[in-house]
Amino acid sequence: MTRPSFYITTPIYYVNDAPHIGHVYTTVACDVLARFKRLDGFDVFFLTGTDEHGQKVHKAALVAGTDPQAFTDKVSQNFRDILPIMNITNNDFIRTTEPRHKAACAALWEKMKENGDIYLDKYAGWYAVRDEAFYGEDELTDGPGGVKIAPSGAECAWVEEESYFFRLSAWGDRLLEFYDKHPDFIQPESRRNEVLSFVKSGLRDLSVSRTNFPWGVPVPGDEKHVMYVWVDALTNYITALGYPDERSENFRKFWPADFHVVGKDILRFHAVYWPAFLMSAGLKPPKCVFAHGWWTIEGQKMSKSLGNAISPHDLVARYGVDATRYALLREVPFGNDGDFSHGNVTNRINADLANGLGNLAQRTLAQIAKNCGGKVPACGPLSEADRALLDHARIRMLPAVRIELDAVRIHKALEKIWDVINAANAYIDAQAPWTLRKTDLARMETVLYVLAETIRCLALIVQPVIPEGAGKILDQLGRAQDRRTFAQIDAAYALESGTLLPAPQGVFPRIETDEKKAAG
Ligand code: MSP
C-alpha cells in the first residue's frame, strides 16, 4: 500500500546573518510536524535551506570583503550546522547557488514568459534592500532626514533601472477565486483577511529582474539582468522536488506542498506572488501557507544593533535541546507574536518537563525498580479509574493531537498531551501505590502497570517534540526501535508483564532559577 505523502518547508534563510532564535523557531516547528507525520504513517519530505542571492547578501559579502560565493559558502554552513544541534530531521538542504536551482529558476521563468506574463520595461520606484521588497509611495512614511521608511521599518531607496515585469495585475481575480475555493490556503484565519484586502485593493505588476548588481540567477536570454531574489527564492520549493522535471518521482509525489511555514513578514510573497507565478507556469499552488508570529526578546525587538539576538547554540547549552524545542513551541500560540524571557522558559521547563512528565516517569519507574523486581508489573482487574486513564492515553489522545497538528495549533497539541500527563499525576497521587505496597501488593502492581502503559503512550506521542527525552523513556520501558510508531500506541502493543527493564534514570533535570542561583 502506498503511504500518503506530506511535504513541508521552512523559508530559506538569508545568509547575511548568523542563525538566531527566529530562524530556528520555524525550523523546529516544521520538524515537529514532519516527525509527527512520519510516525503517523506518512511519506514525508521536509525541506529547509539558504537564500543566497540578492542585493542584501551581495552587500553583506562586500562589507565582509569576501567574494560572494565564498561568503555564502561560509554563512550557509552556519545554518546547516545548527540543524543537528536542534535535532532537525530535514530530508534535503537547498542552497539557491546550486546548479539544480538555477536550472529550475530558468525553466520557471521561461514558462511564465511563454504564458505572456513577463515583459520588459523600466522600474522607477522605491526598494528596501533589508526586505528585498518594492514598495508603493503610498505605503511609506517619512523618517529622519527625509528617508522613506517601509511599514516594516526598513529604509527605502529610489531605484530606476530597466527591468522585466511579471503581469501580476492580471492575476488579481484568479487569485481571489483561488482563495475562495481554498479557504484553508492562508492560515491562521486573521492573516487570510490581510492578504485578501491587499489583493482586493488592486495589484501592480511586479518588477522581477534587477540590473544594478550582479549577484543572482541570470535572466534567460538577457544576462545583464539577474532575477529578482524573491522569484529565485520561492522557486526553491520546487527545485528540491526535481523541477523542471515534472515527472520526477518526488515532484509527482510531493507537489503541491502541504505546508509552507513562514514568518508573518513574508506572507505576501508566499500567498500572493508565489501562487500567481505557479499558476502562470501551469503548476498547482501549495495547499497551505501558514504564517507564524515574531519573537521579541525580554520586551524588545530583536536586532543586530541592539545586539540582543538569541543564539540557538546558547539556548541549547543552557537548557538542552529538548527543553529548548519544547519551550519555543509551548510558550506562545503558534501564529501569535511572543516575548522570549529566560524566566518564563525556566518556569515552563520546570513545570512541564521536570515536574510534569519527568517526575511522572521517574516516580513510576523507580517504584517498579524497587517494588516489582525491576520487571513490568502484573496487571490485575481494572478499576474505572484505571480504564479512564488508559483509554485517555491509548484511544483519545492521538486523534485529539492529530486534529490540532493538522491545523498547526502546536501549542494546543501539547496541551492535549499534557492533559494526559496531568491526569496521570493526579491518578498516581489518588492511587498512592507507595501505600498499597503495605496493604495490597497485587493492586499496587496493577496501578504501576497502568502508569507504565500510560507513560509508554505519552513517550511515543511526545517523540516529535522532545525526541531525546522521549527516546530515553522508551529505552527505560524496553521498547525496541521498531515499536515506536503511533500505530503502536494501540493496546495490542502494550507492555508485557514480567519483562525485565533497564535501571531507571532521570530524564528532564530541573533548571535552577536565577533567584535560586543568586541565593545559593
Ligand atoms: N530569505 C527570505 C525567505 C525566502 S523563502 C522563499 C527571508 N529570510 S530571513 O532569514 O530574513 O527570514 C527567515 C524567516 O525567519 C522568516 O520566516 C522570518 O519571519 C523569520 N524570523 C526572523 N526573525 C524573526 C523573529 N524575531 N521571530 C520569529 N521569526 C523571525 O525572509
Coordinates of C-alpha atoms and ligand atoms in Angstrom, one line a residue, residues 10-17 20-26 49-53 56 79 96 130-132 229-230 232-237 261-267 269-270 292-297 301-303 337-338, ligand 1:
T10 CA 10.7 26.3 6.1
P11 CA 11.6 29.6 4.5
I12 CA 15.1 29.6 3.1
Y13 CA 17.2 31.8 5.3
Y14 CA 19.2 34.8 4.1
V15 CA 22.9 34.2 4.6
N16 CA 23.6 37.8 5.7
D17 CA 23.4 36.9 9.4
H20 CA 19.1 33.2 15.7
I21 CA 16.1 32.0 17.6
G22 CA 13.7 33.5 15.0
H23 CA 15.1 31.2 12.4
V24 CA 15.3 28.0 14.5
Y25 CA 11.7 28.7 15.6
T26 CA 10.3 28.0 12.2
G49 CA 17.9 25.7 3.2
T50 CA 19.5 29.1 2.5
D51 CA 18.6 32.0 0.3
E52 CA 21.9 33.2 -1.1
H53 CA 21.3 35.8 -3.9
K56 CA 21.3 42.2 0.7
F79 CA 22.7 27.4 9.0
T96 CA 20.0 28.8 -4.2
R130 CA 16.6 44.9 4.0
D131 CA 13.3 43.4 3.0
E132 CA 14.3 42.8 -0.6
V229 CA 15.7 37.5 -5.4
W230 CA 12.1 36.5 -4.5
D232 CA 14.6 32.9 -7.3
A233 CA 14.0 32.1 -3.6
L234 CA 10.4 30.9 -3.9
T235 CA 11.4 28.5 -6.7
N236 CA 13.5 26.6 -4.2
Y237 CA 10.3 24.7 -3.1
V261 CA 5.5 27.6 7.1
V262 CA 6.7 31.2 7.1
G263 CA 7.0 34.3 9.4
K264 CA 4.2 36.8 9.1
D265 CA 6.6 39.3 7.4
I266 CA 7.0 37.2 4.3
L267 CA 3.4 36.1 3.9
F269 CA 5.4 36.8 -1.1
H270 CA 4.1 33.3 -0.4
H292 CA 3.6 32.4 12.5
G293 CA 4.3 35.4 14.7
W294 CA 7.5 37.1 15.7
W295 CA 9.6 36.9 18.9
T296 CA 10.7 39.9 20.8
I297 CA 13.4 39.5 23.4
K301 CA 12.7 43.9 19.1
M302 CA 15.5 41.5 18.3
S303 CA 18.1 43.3 16.2
D337 CA 3.8 37.1 18.4
G338 CA 5.5 36.3 21.6
Ligands
MSP1 N1 15.1 34.6 2.6 C1 13.8 35.0 2.9 C2 12.8 33.9 2.9 C3 12.7 33.3 1.5 S1 11.6 31.9 1.5 C4 11.3 31.5 -0.1 C5 13.8 35.5 4.4 N2 14.8 35.2 5.1 S2 15.1 35.6 6.6 O1 16.3 34.9 7.0 O2 15.1 37.0 6.7 O3 13.9 35.2 7.5 C6 13.6 33.8 7.5 C7 12.5 33.6 8.5 O4 12.9 33.9 9.8 C8 11.2 34.4 8.2 O5 10.1 33.5 8.2 C9 11.1 35.3 9.4 O6 9.8 35.6 9.7 C10 11.8 34.5 10.5 N3 12.2 35.4 11.5 C11 13.2 36.3 11.5 N4 13.2 37.0 12.7 C12 12.2 36.5 13.5 C13 11.8 36.7 14.8 N5 12.3 37.7 15.6 N6 10.8 36.0 15.3 C14 10.2 34.9 14.6 N7 10.6 34.7 13.3 C15 11.5 35.5 12.7 O7 12.9 36.2 4.8

